[in-house]
């Protein structure tokens, strides 16, 4: 079974992330969404709440799993038996950053490929930071989140 990981903080998981996962499922038999746990970073949702949100979202899709990880992404990929790292790109700036990261990962983990997937235009302007900022200013962000996700439920999780 060909596995890819899709790593990120996903704070929170957006429609853009969902679109990248849909593309990845057309290329790989299994996609593990790696929820990065960086305790030094202030987040909207705990790593556990982010993992639960993704797990709930993909509860009816057995080819998608969510896992919390810390440390190097390449080590996480090896532990999951992944052949590739999936990265979503929205802009030229994203592309340059991801190209650099792919180069470093290729040096450290030669058997691991990076697959860059372009986020579809209709969701390319959505980012987790935009969602967090909207919420900070008391605005709703439902249109930026996957259908049916009630973020309030996950905000209460500790």
Short mmCIF file of C-alpha atoms in Angstrom, two decimals:
data_model
loop_
_atom_site.label_atom_id
_atom_site.label_comp_id
_atom_site.label_asym_id
_atom_site.label_seq_id
_atom_site.Cartn_x
_atom_site.Cartn_y
_atom_site.Cartn_z
CA UNK A 1 0.00 0.00 0.00
CA UNK A 2 1.51 3.33 -1.08
CA UNK A 3 1.43 5.82 1.77
CA UNK A 4 2.02 9.56 1.79
CA UNK A 5 2.07 11.90 4.72
CA UNK A 6 0.57 15.38 4.66
CA UNK A 7 2.30 17.24 7.50
CA UNK A 8 1.33 20.59 8.97
CA UNK A 9 0.01 22.36 12.01
CA UNK A 10 -3.55 22.51 10.62
CA UNK A 11 -4.57 25.13 13.19
CA UNK A 12 -7.33 24.78 12.07
CA UNK A 13 -7.79 22.39 9.14
CA UNK A 14 -9.32 24.35 6.23
CA UNK A 15 -11.08 23.76 2.92
CA UNK A 16 -7.71 24.28 1.26
CA UNK A 17 -6.21 21.41 3.27
CA UNK A 18 -9.23 19.28 2.42
CA UNK A 19 -8.71 19.96 -1.31
CA UNK A 20 -5.06 18.87 -1.08
CA UNK A 21 -6.06 15.64 0.70
CA UNK A 22 -8.60 14.92 -2.07
CA UNK A 23 -5.85 15.29 -4.69
CA UNK A 24 -3.45 13.13 -2.67
CA UNK A 25 -6.04 10.35 -2.45
CA UNK A 26 -6.07 10.15 -6.24
CA UNK A 27 -2.31 9.45 -6.16
CA UNK A 28 -1.80 7.37 -3.00
CA UNK A 29 -3.63 4.49 -1.38
CA UNK A 30 -3.21 5.91 2.13
CA UNK A 31 -2.74 9.47 3.39
CA UNK A 32 -1.60 10.13 6.93
CA UNK A 33 -2.25 13.68 8.04
CA UNK A 34 0.58 14.52 10.41
CA UNK A 35 -0.47 17.06 13.00
CA UNK A 36 2.70 18.86 14.08
CA UNK A 37 2.87 19.40 17.83
CA UNK A 38 5.04 22.42 18.49
CA UNK A 39 4.34 23.34 22.11
CA UNK A 40 6.38 26.55 21.82
CA UNK A 41 3.93 27.89 19.23
CA UNK A 42 0.71 29.52 20.46
CA UNK A 43 -2.17 27.77 18.77
CA UNK A 44 -5.90 28.19 18.53
CA UNK A 45 -6.50 24.45 19.01
CA UNK A 46 -4.53 21.89 20.97
CA UNK A 47 -2.78 19.19 18.96
CA UNK A 48 -5.32 16.71 20.35
CA UNK A 49 -8.26 18.86 19.21
CA UNK A 50 -6.73 19.29 15.72
CA UNK A 51 -6.23 15.53 15.47
CA UNK A 52 -9.82 14.87 16.59
CA UNK A 53 -11.18 17.41 14.07
CA UNK A 54 -9.34 15.71 11.18
CA UNK A 55 -10.26 12.22 12.42
CA UNK A 56 -13.92 13.21 12.68
CA UNK A 57 -13.85 14.81 9.23
CA UNK A 58 -12.46 11.65 7.63
CA UNK A 59 -14.28 9.10 9.80
CA UNK A 60 -15.93 7.55 6.73
CA UNK A 61 -12.71 7.49 4.65
CA UNK A 62 -10.55 4.57 5.82
CA UNK A 63 -7.63 5.65 3.62
CA UNK A 64 -7.08 8.82 5.67
CA UNK A 65 -5.65 8.81 9.18
CA UNK A 66 -4.60 11.61 11.50
CA UNK A 67 -1.57 11.34 13.78
CA UNK A 68 0.16 13.80 16.10
CA UNK A 69 3.92 13.95 15.74
CA UNK A 70 6.90 16.00 16.86
CA UNK A 71 10.42 16.01 15.55
CA UNK A 72 11.59 15.77 11.95
CA UNK A 73 8.93 15.18 9.33
CA UNK A 74 11.21 12.67 7.57
CA UNK A 75 11.42 10.57 10.72
CA UNK A 76 7.64 10.66 11.02
CA UNK A 77 7.33 9.62 7.36
CA UNK A 78 9.70 6.69 7.92
CA UNK A 79 7.73 5.57 10.98
CA UNK A 80 4.53 5.60 8.90
CA UNK A 81 6.15 3.73 6.00
CA UNK A 82 5.52 6.67 3.69
CA UNK A 83 6.99 6.96 0.21
CA UNK A 84 6.21 10.67 -0.07
CA UNK A 85 5.54 13.93 1.71
CA UNK A 86 2.58 15.86 0.33
CA UNK A 87 2.82 19.64 0.36
CA UNK A 88 0.10 22.03 -0.74
CA UNK A 89 1.18 25.20 -2.52
CA UNK A 90 -0.99 28.31 -2.85
CA UNK A 91 1.51 30.86 -4.15
CA UNK A 92 5.00 31.47 -5.50
CA UNK A 93 6.18 32.22 -1.95
CA UNK A 94 4.83 28.85 -0.77
CA UNK A 95 6.54 27.17 -3.72
CA UNK A 96 9.98 28.62 -2.95
CA UNK A 97 9.73 27.60 0.71
CA UNK A 98 8.57 24.08 -0.17
CA UNK A 99 11.27 23.69 -2.82
CA UNK A 100 13.92 24.47 -0.20
CA UNK A 101 12.39 22.08 2.32
CA UNK A 102 12.14 19.33 -0.31
CA UNK A 103 15.83 19.79 -1.08
CA UNK A 104 16.82 19.44 2.58
CA UNK A 105 14.56 16.42 3.04
CA UNK A 106 16.06 14.77 -0.05
CA UNK A 107 19.53 15.11 1.50
CA UNK A 108 18.45 13.76 4.87
CA UNK A 109 15.99 11.13 3.62
CA UNK A 110 17.04 10.14 0.05
CA UNK A 111 14.28 7.55 -0.42
CA UNK A 112 11.51 10.02 0.49
CA UNK A 113 9.94 12.09 -2.30
CA UNK A 114 8.16 15.40 -1.91
CA UNK A 115 5.01 15.77 -4.00
CA UNK A 116 3.82 19.34 -4.44
CA UNK A 117 0.12 19.74 -5.12
CA UNK A 118 -1.28 23.08 -6.16
CA UNK A 119 -4.25 24.18 -4.10
CA UNK A 120 -7.27 24.72 -6.37
CA UNK A 121 -7.87 28.40 -7.21
CA UNK A 122 -11.26 28.50 -5.48
CA UNK A 123 -9.64 27.76 -2.08
CA UNK A 124 -6.10 29.08 -2.64
CA UNK A 125 -6.77 32.25 -0.65
CA UNK A 126 -7.74 30.29 2.48
CA UNK A 127 -5.17 29.84 5.21
CA UNK A 128 -5.30 28.80 8.84
CA UNK A 129 -3.90 32.21 9.81
CA UNK A 130 -6.80 33.97 8.08
CA UNK A 131 -9.26 31.75 9.96
CA UNK A 132 -7.52 32.47 13.29
CA UNK A 133 -7.54 36.21 12.60
CA UNK A 134 -11.23 36.22 11.71
CA UNK A 135 -12.03 34.41 14.94
CA UNK A 136 -9.83 36.79 16.93
CA UNK A 137 -11.96 39.68 15.70
CA UNK A 138 -15.22 37.89 16.46
CA UNK A 139 -16.09 36.94 12.90
CA UNK A 140 -17.36 33.56 11.72
CA UNK A 141 -15.10 31.47 9.51
CA UNK A 142 -17.47 28.67 8.46
CA UNK A 143 -17.00 29.29 4.73
CA UNK A 144 -13.26 28.59 5.11
CA UNK A 145 -13.71 25.33 7.01
CA UNK A 146 -14.71 21.93 5.61
CA UNK A 147 -18.46 21.43 5.35
CA UNK A 148 -20.00 20.44 8.68
CA UNK A 149 -17.02 21.34 10.88
CA UNK A 150 -18.22 23.15 14.00
CA UNK A 151 -15.01 24.70 15.27
CA UNK A 152 -16.55 25.63 18.64
CA UNK A 153 -16.71 21.93 19.52
CA UNK A 154 -12.92 21.62 19.14
CA UNK A 155 -12.11 24.93 20.82
CA UNK A 156 -13.46 23.48 24.06
CA UNK A 157 -11.20 20.41 23.94
CA UNK A 158 -8.15 20.44 26.20
#
